Tab-separated table of C-alpha atoms in Angstrom:
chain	number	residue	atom	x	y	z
A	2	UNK	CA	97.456	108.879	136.190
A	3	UNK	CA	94.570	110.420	137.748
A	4	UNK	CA	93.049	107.311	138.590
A	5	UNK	CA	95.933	106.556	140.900
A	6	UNK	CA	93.628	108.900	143.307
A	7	UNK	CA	90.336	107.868	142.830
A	8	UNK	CA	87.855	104.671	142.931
A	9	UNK	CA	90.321	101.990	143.621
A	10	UNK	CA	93.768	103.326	142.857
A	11	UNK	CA	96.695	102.721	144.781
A	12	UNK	CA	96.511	106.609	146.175
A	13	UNK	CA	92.979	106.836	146.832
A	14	UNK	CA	93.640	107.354	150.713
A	15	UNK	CA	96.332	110.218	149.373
A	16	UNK	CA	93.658	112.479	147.403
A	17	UNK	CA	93.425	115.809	149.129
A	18	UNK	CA	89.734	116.049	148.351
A	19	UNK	CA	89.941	119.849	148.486
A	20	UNK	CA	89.045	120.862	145.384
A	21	UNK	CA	92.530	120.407	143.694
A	22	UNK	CA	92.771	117.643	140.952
A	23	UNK	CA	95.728	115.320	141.324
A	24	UNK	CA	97.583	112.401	138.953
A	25	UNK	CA	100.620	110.049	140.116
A	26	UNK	CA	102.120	107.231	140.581
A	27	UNK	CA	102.716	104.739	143.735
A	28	UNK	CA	105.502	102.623	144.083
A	29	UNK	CA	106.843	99.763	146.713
A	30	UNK	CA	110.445	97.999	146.418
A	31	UNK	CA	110.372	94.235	146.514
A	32	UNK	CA	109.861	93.002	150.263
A	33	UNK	CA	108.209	96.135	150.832
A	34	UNK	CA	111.136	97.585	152.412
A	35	UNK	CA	110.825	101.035	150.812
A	36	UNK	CA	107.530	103.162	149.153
A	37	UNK	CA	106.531	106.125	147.662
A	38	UNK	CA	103.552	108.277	146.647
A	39	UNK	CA	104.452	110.758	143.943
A	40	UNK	CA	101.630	113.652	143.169
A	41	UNK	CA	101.140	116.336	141.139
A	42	UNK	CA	98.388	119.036	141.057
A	43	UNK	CA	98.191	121.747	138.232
A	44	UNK	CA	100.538	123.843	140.224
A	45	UNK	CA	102.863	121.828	142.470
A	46	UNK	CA	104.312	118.261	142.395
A	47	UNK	CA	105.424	115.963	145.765
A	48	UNK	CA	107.340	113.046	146.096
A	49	UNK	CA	106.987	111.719	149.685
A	50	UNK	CA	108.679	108.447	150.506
A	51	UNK	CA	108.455	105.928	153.483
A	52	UNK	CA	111.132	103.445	154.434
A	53	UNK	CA	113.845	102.129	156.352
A	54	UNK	CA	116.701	104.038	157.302
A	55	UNK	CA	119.020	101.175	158.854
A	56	UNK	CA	117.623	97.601	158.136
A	57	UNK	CA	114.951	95.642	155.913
A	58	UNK	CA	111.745	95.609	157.699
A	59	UNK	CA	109.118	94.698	155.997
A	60	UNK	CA	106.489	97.458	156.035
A	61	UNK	CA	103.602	95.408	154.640
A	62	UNK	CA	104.396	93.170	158.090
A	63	UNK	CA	103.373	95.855	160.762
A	64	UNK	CA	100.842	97.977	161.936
A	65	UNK	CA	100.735	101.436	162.882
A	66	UNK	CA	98.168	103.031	164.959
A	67	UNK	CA	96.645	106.558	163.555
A	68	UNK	CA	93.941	108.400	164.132
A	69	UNK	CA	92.170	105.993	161.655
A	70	UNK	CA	93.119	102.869	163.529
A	71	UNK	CA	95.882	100.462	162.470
A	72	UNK	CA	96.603	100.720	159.102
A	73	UNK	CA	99.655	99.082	157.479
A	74	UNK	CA	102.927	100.695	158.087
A	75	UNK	CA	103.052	100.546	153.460
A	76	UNK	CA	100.080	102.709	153.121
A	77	UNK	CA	100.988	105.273	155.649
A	78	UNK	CA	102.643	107.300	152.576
A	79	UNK	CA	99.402	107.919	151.290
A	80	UNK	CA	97.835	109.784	154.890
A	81	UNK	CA	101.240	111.409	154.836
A	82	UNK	CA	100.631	112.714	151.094
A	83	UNK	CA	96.973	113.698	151.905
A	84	UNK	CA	98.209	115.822	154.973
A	85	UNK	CA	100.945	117.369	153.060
A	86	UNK	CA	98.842	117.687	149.578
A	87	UNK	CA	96.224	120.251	151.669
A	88	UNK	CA	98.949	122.611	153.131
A	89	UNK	CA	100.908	123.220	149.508
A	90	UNK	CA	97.141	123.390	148.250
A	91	UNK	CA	96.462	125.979	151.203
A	92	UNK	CA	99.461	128.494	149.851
A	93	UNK	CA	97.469	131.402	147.687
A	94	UNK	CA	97.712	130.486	143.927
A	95	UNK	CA	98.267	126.779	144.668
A	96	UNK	CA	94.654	125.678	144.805
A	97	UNK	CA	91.969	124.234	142.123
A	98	UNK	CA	93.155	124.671	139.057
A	99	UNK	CA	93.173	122.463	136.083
A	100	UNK	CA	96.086	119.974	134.121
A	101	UNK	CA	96.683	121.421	130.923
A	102	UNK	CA	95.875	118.978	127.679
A	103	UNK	CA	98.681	117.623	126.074
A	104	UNK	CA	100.245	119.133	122.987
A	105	UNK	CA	98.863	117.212	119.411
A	106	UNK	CA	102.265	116.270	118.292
A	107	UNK	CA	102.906	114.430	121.958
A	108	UNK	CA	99.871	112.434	121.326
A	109	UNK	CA	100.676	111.724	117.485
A	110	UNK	CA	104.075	111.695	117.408
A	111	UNK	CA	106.788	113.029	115.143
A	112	UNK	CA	106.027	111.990	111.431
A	113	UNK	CA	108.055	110.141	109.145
A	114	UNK	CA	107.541	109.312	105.321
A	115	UNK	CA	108.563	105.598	104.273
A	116	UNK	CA	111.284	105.989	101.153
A	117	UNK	CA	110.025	105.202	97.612
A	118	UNK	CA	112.036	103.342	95.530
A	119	UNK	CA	112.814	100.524	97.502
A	120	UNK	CA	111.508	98.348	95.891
A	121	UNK	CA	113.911	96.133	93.253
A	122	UNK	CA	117.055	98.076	95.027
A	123	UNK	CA	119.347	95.660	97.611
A	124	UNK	CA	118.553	95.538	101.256
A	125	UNK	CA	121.381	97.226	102.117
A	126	UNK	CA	120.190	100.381	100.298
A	127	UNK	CA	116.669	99.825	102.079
A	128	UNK	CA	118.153	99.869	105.531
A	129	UNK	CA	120.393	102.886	104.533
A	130	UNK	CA	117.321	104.820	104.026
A	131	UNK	CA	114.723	103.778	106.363
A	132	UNK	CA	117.755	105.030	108.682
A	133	UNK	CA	117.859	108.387	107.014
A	134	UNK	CA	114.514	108.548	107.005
A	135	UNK	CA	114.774	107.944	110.661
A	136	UNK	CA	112.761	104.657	110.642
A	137	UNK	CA	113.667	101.241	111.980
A	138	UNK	CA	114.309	98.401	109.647
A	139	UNK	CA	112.691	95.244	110.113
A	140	UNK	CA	113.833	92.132	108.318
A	141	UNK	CA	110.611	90.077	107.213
A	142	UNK	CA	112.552	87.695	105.362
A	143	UNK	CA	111.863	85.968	101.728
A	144	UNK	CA	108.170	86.122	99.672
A	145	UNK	CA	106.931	85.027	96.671
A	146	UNK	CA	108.478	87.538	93.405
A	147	UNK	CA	108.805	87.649	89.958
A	148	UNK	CA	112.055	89.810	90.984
A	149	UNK	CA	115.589	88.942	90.973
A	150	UNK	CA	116.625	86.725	94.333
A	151	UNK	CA	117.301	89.122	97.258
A	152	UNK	CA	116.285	92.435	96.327
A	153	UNK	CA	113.384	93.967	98.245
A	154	UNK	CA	109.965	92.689	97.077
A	155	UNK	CA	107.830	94.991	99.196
A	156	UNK	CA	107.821	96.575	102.525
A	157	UNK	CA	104.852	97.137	105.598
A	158	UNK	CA	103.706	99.722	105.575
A	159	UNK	CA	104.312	100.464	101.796
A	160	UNK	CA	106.635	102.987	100.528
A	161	UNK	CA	104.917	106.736	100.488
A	162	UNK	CA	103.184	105.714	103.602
A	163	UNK	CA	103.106	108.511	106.600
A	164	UNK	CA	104.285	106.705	109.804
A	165	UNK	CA	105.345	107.538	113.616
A	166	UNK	CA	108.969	108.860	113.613
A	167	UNK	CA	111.115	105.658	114.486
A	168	UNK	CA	108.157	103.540	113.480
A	169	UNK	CA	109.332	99.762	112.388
A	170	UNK	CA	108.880	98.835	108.986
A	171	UNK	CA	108.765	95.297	107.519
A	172	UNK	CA	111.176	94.498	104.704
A	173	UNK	CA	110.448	91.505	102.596
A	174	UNK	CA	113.164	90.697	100.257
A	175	UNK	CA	112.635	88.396	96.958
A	176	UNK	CA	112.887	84.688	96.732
A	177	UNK	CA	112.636	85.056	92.593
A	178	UNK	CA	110.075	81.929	92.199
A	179	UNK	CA	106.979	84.033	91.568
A	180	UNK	CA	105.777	84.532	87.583
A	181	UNK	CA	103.532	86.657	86.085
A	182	UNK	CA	99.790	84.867	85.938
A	183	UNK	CA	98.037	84.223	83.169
A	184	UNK	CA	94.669	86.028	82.846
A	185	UNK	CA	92.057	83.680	81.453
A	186	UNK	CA	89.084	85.431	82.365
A	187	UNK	CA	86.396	85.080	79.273
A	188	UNK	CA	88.233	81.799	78.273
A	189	UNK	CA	86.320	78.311	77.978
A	190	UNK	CA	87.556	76.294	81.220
A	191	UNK	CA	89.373	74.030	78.768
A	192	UNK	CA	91.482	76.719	77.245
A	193	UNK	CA	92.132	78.863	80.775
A	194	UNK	CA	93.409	75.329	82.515
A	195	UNK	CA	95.848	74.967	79.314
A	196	UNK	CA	97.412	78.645	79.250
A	197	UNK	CA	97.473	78.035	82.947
A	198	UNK	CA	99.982	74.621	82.591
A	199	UNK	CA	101.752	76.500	80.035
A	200	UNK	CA	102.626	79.434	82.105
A	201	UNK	CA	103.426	76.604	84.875
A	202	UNK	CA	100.518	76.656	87.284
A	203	UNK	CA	99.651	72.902	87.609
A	204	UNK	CA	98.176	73.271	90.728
A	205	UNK	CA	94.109	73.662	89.539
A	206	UNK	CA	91.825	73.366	91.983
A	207	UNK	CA	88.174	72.699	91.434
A	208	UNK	CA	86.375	75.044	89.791
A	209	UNK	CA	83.964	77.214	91.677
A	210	UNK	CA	80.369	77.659	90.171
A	211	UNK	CA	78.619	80.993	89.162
A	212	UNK	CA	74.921	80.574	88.164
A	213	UNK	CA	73.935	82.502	85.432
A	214	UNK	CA	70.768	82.918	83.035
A	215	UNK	CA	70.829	80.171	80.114
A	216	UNK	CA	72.340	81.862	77.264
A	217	UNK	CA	74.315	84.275	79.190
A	218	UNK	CA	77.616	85.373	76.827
A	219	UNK	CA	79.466	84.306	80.087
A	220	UNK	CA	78.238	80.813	80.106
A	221	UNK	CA	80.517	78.007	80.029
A	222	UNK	CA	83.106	80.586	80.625
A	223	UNK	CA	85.575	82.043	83.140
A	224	UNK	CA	84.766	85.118	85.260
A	225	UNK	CA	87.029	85.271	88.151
A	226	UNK	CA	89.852	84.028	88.874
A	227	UNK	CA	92.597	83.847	91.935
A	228	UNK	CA	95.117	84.685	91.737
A	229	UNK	CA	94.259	87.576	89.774
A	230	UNK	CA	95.717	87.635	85.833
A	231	UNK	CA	98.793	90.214	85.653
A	232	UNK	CA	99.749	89.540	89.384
A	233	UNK	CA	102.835	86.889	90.421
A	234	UNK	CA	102.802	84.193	92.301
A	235	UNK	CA	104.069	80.853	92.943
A	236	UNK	CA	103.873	78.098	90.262
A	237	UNK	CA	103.202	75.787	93.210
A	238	UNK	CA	100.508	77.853	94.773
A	239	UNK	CA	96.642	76.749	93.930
A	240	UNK	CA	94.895	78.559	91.038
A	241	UNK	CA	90.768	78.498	91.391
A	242	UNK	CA	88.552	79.478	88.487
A	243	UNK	CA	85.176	80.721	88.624
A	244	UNK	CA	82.845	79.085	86.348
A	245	UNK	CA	80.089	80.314	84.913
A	246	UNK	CA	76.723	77.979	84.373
A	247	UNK	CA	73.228	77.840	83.928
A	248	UNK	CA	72.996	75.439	86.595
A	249	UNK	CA	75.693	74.064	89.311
């Protein structure tokens, strides 16, 4: 708000320039029928306001002459302000001075500790305590779990997590077509591609390639796959496994 009174902000013509820092705001009504310059130093704040008393002239649509020319009758506020801002300045104790920093907890907000146990409840116990909690739910509809249908599958950010008081947070709920992967790391390609079809994940891509030394005990083998084994996911989704070979 400071910049409102220097460089190129809508005030600059209303800085005092005596010594005393200022921050505020400007402000003009639609058809420029009314305006404002609102300032505050350390010590004193002004609201001075220029407008029409009876009818809608436009103030951005005349001229009046000062002792600086002919300046728009919607920026005369701001010589108004200046004049005004150096006689409150001039009154003993009113003058220099500097703004206070803001408190910490202004500029980080009130905290707030996302629920545990979410997780597998119903939604309707999820938005109970995000309320409590004074948090605002979110709805981020169905994702891929190995959970029931409709219970809450995970939330963003994550339960535990140290938010802004009032803070959303993302609730996914369950769509229950998600099963535990298979982990086939250290198989032959061959055996990982048949545990894979019998925990139903059809969908194989083609395998990636990891060169290794002839001989290598990882040769011919996998050594990474994704998704990862012991996570859920999709029977439908792709599965890629990382080969390993002498040459690829």
């Amino acid at each position: 708000m400071a910049a409102v009174f220097a460089g190129n902000g809508t005030a600059k013509d209303a800085a005092p320039k005596d010594g005393t820092p200022y921050i505020g705001k400007t402000g003009t009504t639609d058809s420029s029928w009314h305006t404002w310059t609102v300032g505050s130093s350390p010590h004193a704040s002004t609201a001075l306001w220029v407008g029409n008393i009876v009818g809608t002239q436009a103030l951005r649509s005349i001229r009046i002459a000062t002792g600086a020319g002919r300046i728009q009758a919607a920026v005369l506020r701001n010589y108004i302000f200046k004049a005004t801002a150096r006689a409150v300045d001039a009154y003993p104790g009113l003058a220099g001075g500097e703004f206070a920093p803001p408190a910490q907890n202004l500029l980080d907000g009130a905290k707030a500790t996302v629920p545990s146990g979410l997780i597998g409840g119903s939604v309707q116990q999820a938005q109970a305590a995000l309320d409590a909690a004074g948090l605002t739910y979110q709805d981020g509809g169905p994702i891929d779990s190995d959970l029931p249908a409709g219970v809450v599958a995970n939330l963003d950010p994550g339960e535990g997590a140290s938010v802004v008081q009032g803070a959303f947070v993302t609730v996914y709920t369950s769509n229950g077509q998600a099963t535990p992967v298979p982990n086939v790391v250290g198989e032959s390609q061959g055996n990982a591609v048949n545990d894979l079809h019998a925990a139903g994940f059809n969908n194989i891509t083609p395998p990636a390639c990891q060169v290794v030394p002839p001989g290598d005990p990882t040769e011919n083998k996998v050594t990474a796959q994704n998704p990862a084994g012991g996570s859920s996911a999709n029977p439908s989704k792709p599965v890629t496994l990382t080969i390993a070979k002498s040459t690829c």
